[in-house]
XYZ file of N, CA and C in Angstrom:
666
model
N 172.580 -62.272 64.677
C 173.126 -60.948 64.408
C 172.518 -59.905 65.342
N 171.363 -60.386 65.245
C 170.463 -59.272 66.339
C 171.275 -59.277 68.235
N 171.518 -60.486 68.285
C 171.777 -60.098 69.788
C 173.586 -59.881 69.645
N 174.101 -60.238 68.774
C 175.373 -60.050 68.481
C 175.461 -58.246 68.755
N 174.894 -57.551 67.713
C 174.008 -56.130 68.149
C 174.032 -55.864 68.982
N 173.261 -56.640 70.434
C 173.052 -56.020 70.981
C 173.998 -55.816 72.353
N 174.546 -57.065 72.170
C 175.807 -57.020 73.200
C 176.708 -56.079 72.798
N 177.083 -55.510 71.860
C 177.762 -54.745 71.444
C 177.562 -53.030 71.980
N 176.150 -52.632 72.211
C 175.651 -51.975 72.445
C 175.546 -51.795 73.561
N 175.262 -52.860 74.447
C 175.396 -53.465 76.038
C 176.979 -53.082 76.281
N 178.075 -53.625 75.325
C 179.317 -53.068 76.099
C 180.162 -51.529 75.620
N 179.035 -51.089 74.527
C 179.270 -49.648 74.867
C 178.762 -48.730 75.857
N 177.529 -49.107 76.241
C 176.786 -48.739 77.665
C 178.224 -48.726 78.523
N 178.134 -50.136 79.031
C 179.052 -50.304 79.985
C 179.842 -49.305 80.388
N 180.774 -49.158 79.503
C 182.040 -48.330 78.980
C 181.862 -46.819 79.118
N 180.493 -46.584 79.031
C 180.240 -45.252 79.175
C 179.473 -44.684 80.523
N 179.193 -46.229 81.340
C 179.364 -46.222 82.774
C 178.109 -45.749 83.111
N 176.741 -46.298 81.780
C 175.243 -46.163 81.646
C 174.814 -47.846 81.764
N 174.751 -48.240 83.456
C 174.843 -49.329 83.612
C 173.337 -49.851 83.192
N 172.398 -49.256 83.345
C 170.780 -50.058 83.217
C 170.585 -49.834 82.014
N 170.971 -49.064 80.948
C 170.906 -49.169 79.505
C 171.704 -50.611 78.897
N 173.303 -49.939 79.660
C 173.915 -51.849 79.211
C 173.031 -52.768 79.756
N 172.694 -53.330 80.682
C 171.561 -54.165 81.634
C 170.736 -54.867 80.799
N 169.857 -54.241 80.154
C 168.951 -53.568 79.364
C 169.405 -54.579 77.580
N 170.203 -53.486 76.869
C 170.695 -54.566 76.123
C 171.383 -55.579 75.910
N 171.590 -56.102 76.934
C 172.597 -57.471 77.393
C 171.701 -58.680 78.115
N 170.739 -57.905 78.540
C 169.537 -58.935 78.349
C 168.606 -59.201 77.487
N 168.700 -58.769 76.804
C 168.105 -58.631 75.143
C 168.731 -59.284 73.918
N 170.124 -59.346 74.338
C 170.831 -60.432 73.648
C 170.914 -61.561 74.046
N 170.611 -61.823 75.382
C 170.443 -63.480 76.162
C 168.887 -64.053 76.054
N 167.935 -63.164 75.358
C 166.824 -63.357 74.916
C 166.918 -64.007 73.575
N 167.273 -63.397 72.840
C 168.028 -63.612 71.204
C 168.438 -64.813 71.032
N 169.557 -64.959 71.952
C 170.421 -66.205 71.713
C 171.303 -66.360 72.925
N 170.518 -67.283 73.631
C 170.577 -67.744 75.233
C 172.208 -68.215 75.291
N 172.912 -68.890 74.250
C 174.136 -69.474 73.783
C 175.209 -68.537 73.498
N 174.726 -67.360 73.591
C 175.962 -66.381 72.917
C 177.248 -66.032 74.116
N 178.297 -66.522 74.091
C 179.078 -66.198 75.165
C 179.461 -65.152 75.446
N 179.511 -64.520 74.436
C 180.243 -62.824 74.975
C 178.974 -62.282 75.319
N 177.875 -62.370 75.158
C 176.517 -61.841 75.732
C 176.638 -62.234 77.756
N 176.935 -63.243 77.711
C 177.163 -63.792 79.536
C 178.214 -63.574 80.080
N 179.219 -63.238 79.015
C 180.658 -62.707 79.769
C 180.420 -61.146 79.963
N 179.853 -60.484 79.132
C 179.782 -59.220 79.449
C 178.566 -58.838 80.304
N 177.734 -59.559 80.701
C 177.044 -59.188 81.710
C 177.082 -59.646 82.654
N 178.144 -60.675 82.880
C 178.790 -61.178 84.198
C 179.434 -59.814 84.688
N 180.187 -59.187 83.496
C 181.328 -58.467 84.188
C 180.238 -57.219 85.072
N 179.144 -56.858 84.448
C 178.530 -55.578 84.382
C 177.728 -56.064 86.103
N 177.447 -57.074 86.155
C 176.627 -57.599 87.494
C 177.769 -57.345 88.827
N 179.127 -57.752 88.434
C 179.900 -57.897 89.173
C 179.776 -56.437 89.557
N 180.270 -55.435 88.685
C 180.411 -54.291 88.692
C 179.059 -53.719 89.771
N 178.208 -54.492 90.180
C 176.875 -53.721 90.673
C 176.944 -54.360 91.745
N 177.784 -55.309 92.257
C 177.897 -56.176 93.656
C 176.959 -57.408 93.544
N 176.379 -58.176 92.486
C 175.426 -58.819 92.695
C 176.441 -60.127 92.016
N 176.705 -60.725 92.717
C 178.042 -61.464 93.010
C 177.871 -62.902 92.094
N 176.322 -63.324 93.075
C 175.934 -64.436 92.792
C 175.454 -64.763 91.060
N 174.541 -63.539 90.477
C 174.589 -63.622 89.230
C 175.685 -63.301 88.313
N 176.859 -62.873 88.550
C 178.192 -62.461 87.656
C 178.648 -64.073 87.625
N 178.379 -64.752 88.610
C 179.233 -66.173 88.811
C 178.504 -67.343 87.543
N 177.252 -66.911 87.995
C 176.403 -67.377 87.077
C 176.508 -67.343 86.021
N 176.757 -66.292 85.059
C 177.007 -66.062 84.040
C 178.250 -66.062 83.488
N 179.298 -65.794 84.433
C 180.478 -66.409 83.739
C 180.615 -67.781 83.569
N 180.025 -68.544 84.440
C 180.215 -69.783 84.338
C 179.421 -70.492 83.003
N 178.403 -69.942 82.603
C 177.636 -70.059 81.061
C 178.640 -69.275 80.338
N 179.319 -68.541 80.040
C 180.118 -67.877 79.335
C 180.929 -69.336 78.793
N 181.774 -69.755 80.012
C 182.689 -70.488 80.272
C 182.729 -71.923 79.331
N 181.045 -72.322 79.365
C 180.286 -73.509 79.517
C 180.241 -73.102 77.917
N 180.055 -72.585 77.183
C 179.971 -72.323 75.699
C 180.949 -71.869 75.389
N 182.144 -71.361 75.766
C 183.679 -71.142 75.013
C 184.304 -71.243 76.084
N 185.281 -72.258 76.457
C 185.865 -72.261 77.941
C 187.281 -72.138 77.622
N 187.878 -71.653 76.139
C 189.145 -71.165 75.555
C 189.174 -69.866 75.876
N 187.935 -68.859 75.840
C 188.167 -67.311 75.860
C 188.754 -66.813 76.892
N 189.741 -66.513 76.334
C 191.424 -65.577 77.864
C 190.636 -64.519 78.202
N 189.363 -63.889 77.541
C 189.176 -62.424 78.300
C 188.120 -63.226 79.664
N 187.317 -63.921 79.202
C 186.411 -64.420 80.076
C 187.217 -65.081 81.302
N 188.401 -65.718 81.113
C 189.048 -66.189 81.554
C 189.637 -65.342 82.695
N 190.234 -64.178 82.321
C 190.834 -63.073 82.858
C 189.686 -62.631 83.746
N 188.723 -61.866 83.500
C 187.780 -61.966 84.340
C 187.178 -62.253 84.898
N 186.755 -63.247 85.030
C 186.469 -64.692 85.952
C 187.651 -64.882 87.218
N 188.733 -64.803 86.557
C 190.015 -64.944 87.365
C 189.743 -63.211 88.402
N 189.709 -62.374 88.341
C 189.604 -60.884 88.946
C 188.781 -61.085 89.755
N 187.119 -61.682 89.107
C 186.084 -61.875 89.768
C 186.295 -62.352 91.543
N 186.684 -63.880 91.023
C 187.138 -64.863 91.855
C 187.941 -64.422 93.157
N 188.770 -63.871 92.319
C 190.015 -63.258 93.721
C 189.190 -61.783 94.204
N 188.888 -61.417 93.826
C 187.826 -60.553 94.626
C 187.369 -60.972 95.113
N 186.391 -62.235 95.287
C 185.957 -63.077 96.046
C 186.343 -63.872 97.304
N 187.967 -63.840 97.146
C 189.021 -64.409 97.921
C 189.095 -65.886 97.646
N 188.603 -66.170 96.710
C 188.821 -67.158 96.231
C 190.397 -67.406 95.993
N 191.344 -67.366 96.234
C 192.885 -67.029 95.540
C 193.357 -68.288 94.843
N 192.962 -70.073 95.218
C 193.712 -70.381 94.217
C 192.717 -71.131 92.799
N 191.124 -70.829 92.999
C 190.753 -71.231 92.026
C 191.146 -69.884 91.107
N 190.890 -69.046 91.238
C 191.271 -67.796 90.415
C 192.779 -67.614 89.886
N 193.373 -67.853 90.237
C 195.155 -68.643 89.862
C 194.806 -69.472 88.726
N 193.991 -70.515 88.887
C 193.862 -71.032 87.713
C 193.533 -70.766 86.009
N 192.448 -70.076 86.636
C 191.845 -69.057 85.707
C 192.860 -68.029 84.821
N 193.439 -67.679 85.662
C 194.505 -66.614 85.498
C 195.413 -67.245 84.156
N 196.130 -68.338 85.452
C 196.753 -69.237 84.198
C 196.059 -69.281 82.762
N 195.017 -70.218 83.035
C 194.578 -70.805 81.861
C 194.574 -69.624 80.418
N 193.849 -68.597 80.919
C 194.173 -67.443 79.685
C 195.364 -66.576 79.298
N 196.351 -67.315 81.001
C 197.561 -66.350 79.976
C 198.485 -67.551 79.398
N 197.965 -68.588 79.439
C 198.358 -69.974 78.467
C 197.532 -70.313 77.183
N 196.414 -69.297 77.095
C 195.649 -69.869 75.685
C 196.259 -69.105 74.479
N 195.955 -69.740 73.294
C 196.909 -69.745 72.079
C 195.935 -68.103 71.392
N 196.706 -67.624 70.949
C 196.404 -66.266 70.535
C 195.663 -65.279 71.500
N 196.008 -65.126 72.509
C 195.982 -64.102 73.530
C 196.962 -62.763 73.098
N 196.216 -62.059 73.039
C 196.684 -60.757 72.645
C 197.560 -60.447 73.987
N 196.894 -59.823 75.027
C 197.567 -59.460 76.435
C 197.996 -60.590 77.238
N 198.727 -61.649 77.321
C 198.784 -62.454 78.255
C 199.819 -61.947 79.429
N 200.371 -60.920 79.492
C 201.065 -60.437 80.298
C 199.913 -59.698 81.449
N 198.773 -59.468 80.714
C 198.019 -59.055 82.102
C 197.478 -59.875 82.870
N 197.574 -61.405 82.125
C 196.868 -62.379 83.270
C 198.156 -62.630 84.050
N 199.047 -62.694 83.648
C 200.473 -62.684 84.686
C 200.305 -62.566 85.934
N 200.340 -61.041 85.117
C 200.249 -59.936 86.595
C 198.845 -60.318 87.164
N 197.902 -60.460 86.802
C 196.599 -60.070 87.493
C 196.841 -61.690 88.669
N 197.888 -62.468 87.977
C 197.613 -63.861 88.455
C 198.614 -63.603 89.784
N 199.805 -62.700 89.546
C 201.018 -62.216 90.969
C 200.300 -61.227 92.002
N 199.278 -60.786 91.705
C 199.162 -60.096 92.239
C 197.850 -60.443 93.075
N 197.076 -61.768 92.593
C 196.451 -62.680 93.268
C 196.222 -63.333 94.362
N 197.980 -64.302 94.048
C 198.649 -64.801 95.047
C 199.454 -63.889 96.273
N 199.439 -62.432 95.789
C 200.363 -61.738 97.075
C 199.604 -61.788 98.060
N 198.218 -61.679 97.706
C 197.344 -61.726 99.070
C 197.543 -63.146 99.923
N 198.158 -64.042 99.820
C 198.406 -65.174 100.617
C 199.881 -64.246 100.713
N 200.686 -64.119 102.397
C 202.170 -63.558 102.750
C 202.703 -65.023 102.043
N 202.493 -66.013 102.003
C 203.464 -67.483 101.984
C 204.020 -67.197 100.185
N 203.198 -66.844 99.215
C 202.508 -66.613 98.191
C 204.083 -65.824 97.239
N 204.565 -65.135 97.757
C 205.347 -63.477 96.913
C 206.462 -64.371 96.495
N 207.168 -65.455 96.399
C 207.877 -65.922 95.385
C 207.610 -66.563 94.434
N 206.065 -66.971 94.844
C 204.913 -67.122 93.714
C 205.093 -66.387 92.471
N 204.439 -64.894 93.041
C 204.174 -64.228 92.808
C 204.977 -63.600 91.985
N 205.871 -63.282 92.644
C 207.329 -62.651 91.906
C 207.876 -63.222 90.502
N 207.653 -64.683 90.377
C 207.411 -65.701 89.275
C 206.938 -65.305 88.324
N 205.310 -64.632 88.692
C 204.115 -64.819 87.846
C 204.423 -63.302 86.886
N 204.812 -62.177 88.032
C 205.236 -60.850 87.029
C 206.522 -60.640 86.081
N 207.331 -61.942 86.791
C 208.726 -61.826 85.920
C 208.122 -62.650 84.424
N 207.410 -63.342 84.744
C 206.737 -64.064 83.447
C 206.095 -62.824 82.435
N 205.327 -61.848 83.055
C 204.813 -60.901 82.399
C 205.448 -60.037 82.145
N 206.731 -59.571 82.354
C 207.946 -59.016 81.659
C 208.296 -59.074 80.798
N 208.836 -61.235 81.185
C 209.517 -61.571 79.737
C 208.287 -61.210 78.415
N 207.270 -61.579 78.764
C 206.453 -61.161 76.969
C 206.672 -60.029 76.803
N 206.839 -59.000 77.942
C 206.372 -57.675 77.837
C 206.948 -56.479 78.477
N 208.471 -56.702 78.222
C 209.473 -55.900 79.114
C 208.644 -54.362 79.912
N 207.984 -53.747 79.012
C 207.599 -52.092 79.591
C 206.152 -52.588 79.800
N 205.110 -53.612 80.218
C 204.026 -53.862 80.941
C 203.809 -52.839 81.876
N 203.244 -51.769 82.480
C 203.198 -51.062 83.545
C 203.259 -51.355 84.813
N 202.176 -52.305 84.509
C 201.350 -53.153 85.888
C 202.485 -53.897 86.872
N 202.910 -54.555 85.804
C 204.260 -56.141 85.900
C 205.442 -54.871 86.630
N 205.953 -53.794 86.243
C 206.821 -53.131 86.400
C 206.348 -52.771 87.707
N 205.255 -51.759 88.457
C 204.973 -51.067 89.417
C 204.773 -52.857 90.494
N 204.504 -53.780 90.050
C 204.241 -54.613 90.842
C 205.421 -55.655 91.751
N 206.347 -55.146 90.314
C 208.079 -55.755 90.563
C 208.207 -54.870 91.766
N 208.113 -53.640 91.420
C 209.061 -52.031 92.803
C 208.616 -52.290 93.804
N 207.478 -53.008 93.923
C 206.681 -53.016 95.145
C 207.015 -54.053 96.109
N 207.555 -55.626 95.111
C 207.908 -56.632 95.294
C 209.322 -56.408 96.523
N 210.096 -55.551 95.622
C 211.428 -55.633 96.060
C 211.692 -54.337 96.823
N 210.402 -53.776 96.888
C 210.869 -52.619 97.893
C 210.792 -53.193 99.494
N 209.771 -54.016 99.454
C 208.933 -54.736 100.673
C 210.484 -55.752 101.116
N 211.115 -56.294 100.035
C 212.257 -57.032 100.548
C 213.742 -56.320 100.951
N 213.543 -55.049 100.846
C 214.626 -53.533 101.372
C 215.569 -54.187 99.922
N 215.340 -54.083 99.184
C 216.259 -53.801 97.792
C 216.239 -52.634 97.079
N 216.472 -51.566 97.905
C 216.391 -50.692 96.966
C 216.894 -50.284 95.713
N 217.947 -50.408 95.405
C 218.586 -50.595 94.107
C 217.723 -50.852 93.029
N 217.233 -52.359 93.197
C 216.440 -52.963 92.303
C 214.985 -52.316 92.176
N 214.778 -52.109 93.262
C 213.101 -50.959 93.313
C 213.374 -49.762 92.768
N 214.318 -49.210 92.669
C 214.707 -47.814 92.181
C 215.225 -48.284 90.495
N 215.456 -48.959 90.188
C 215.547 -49.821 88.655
C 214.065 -49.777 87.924
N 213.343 -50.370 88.859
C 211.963 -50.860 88.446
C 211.083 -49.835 87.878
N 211.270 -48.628 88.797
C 210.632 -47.520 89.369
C 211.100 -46.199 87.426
N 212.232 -46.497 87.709
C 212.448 -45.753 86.478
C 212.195 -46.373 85.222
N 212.230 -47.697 84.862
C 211.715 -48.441 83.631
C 209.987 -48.251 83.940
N 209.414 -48.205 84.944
C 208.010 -47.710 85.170
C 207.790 -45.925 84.410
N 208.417 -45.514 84.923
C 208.187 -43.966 84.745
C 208.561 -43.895 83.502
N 209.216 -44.771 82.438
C 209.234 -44.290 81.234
C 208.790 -44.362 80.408
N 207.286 -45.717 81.208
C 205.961 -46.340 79.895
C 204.787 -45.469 80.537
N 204.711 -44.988 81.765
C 203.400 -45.041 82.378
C 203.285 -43.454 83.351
N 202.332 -43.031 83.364
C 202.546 -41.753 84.149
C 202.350 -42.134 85.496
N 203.294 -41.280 86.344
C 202.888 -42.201 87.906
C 201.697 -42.133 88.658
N 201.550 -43.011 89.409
C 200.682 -42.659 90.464
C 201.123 -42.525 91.697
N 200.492 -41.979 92.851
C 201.147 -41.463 94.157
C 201.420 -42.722 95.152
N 201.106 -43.632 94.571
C 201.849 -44.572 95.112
C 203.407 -45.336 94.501
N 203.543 -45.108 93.388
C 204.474 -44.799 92.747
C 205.462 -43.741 92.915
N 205.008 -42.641 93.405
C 205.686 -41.984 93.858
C 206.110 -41.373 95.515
N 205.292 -42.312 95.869
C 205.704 -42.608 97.469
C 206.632 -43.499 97.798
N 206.270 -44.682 96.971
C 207.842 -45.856 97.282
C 209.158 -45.205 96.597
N 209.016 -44.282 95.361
C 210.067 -43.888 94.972
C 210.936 -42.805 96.159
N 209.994 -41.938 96.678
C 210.564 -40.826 97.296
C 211.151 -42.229 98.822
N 210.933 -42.497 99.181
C 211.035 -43.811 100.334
C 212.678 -44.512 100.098
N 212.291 -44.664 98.722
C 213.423 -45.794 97.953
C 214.843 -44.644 98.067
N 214.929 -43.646 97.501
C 215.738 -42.472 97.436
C 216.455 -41.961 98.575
N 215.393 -41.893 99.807
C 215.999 -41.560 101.079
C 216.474 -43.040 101.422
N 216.378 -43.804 101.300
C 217.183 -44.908 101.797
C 218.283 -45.388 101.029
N 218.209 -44.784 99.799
C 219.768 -44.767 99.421
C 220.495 -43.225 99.443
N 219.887 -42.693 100.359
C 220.991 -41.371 100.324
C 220.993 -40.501 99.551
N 219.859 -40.581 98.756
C 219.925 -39.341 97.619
C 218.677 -38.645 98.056
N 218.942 -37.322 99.035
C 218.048 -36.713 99.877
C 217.325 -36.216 98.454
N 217.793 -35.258 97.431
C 217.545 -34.035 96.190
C 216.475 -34.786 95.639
N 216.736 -36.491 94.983
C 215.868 -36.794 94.550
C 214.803 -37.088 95.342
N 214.453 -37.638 96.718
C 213.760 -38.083 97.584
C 212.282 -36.678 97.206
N 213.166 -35.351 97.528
C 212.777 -34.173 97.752
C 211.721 -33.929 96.841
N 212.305 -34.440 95.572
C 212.015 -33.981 94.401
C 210.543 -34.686 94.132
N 210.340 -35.909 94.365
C 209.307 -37.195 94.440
C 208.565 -36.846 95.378
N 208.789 -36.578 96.748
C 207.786 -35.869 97.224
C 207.317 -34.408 97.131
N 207.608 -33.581 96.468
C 207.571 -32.645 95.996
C 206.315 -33.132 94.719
N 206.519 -33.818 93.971
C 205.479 -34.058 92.678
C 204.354 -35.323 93.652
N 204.656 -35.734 94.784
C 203.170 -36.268 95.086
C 202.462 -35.391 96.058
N 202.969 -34.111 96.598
C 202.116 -33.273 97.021
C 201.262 -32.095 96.208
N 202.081 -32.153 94.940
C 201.491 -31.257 93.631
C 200.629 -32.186 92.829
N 200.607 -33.093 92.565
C 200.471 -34.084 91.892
C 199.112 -34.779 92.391
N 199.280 -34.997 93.446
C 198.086 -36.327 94.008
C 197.923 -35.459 95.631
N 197.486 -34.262 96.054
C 197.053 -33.254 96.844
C 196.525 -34.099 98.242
N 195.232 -35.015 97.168
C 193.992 -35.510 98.083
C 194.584 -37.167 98.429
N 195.452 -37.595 98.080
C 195.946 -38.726 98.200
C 196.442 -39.235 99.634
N 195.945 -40.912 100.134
C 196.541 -41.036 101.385
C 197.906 -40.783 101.171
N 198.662 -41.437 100.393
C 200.522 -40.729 100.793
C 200.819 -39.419 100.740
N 199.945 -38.518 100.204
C 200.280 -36.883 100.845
C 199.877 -36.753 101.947
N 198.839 -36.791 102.307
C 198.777 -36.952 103.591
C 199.295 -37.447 104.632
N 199.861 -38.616 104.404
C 200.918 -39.282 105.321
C 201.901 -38.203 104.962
N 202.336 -38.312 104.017
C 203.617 -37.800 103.664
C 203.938 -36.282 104.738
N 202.486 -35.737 105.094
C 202.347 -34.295 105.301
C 201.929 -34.248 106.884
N 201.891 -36.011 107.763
C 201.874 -36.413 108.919
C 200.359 -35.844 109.257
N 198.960 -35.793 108.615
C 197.673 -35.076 108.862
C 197.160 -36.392 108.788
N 195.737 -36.207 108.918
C 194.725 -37.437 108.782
C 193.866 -36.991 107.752
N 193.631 -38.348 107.034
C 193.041 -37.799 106.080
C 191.448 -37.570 106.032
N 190.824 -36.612 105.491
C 189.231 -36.190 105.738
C 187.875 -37.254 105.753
N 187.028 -37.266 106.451
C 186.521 -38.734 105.924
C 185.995 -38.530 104.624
């Protein structure tokens, strides 16, 4: 109970982005009870978070090694990995938790798993696979949606990117990259007003952003 405690405490640290306090009690729970998995999954994640690569691996892999069902450990491990460039052991990973039985979010290992594989060019019908999968559970997913527009903007579909783009904008507030492929998508189908309008809200909107800046033909500050 005590280190149960204290991991708990460790991932409110975290969260509140008081990394040597989490540190701190997350090693205090691997003192407690060397076996506790969410004690090594959450200080995998917190190591990662600090660049210290080699011990996050470490510890997920003890995470792993005492519950190798858990989709969150799973999920993260999988992020880890492909950060790593690891791309197709982390695919696996990906999989495996958005295939385990009572997964709350499995639409984010989907996506986290399409968006994996885009980093291989051979990869995007992969890919395209992996977010349409995270749809079907989860038609208004954000992620799965902004990752579709992106999919099919890159393949000049605009139609379908301008589809995507508005089922996006009606779960999620945009971001200026969101609203750069939109204003993009618009002028290439001829609708100057709306184009106008999209870049108009990413120069109000997102000021300091590389696509205002592009958008505004400047360089941006270092």
């Amino acid at each position: 109970e005590a280190a149960q405690l204290n991991t708990q405490l460790g991932v409110d640290y975290f969260r509140k982005g008081q990394l040597d306090l989490a540190l701190e009690k997350l090693k205090r729970a691997l003192e407690q009870d060397p076996q506790l998995a969410m004690a090594h999954s959450s200080i995998a994640l917190l190591y990662a978070r600090r660049g210290e690569a080699k011990l996050a691996e470490e510890h997920y892999r003890k995470a792993l090694n005492e519950n190798s069902d858990d989709p969150f450990t799973l999920n993260n491990f999988g992020v880890f990995l492909c950060d790593q460039g690891e791309i197709r052991d982390a695919e696996k990973y990906f999989l495996k938790a958005a295939n385990t039985q009572g997964y709350a979010t499995p639409e984010a290992a989907w996506t986290n798993a399409g968006v994996c594989v885009r980093r291989d060019p051979k990869s995007t019908e992969k890919a395209e696979h992996y977010f349409r999968e995270a749809l079907r559970l989860n038609p208004q997913f954000p992620d799965a949606l902004m990752q579709m527009a992106q999919v099919v903007y890159e393949q000049k579909d605009y139609l379908r990117t301008r589809a995507f783009l508005l089922r996006y904008e009606a779960v999620a507030k945009a971001t200026s990259q969101a609203l750069w492929i939109a204003a993009q998508t618009e002028r290439r189908l001829g609708d100057l007003q709306s184009a106008k309008r999209y870049e108009y809200r990413l120069k109000t909107e997102f000021p300091e952003s590389a696509e205002a800046y592009e958008l505004l033909g400047k360089s941006r500050k270092p």
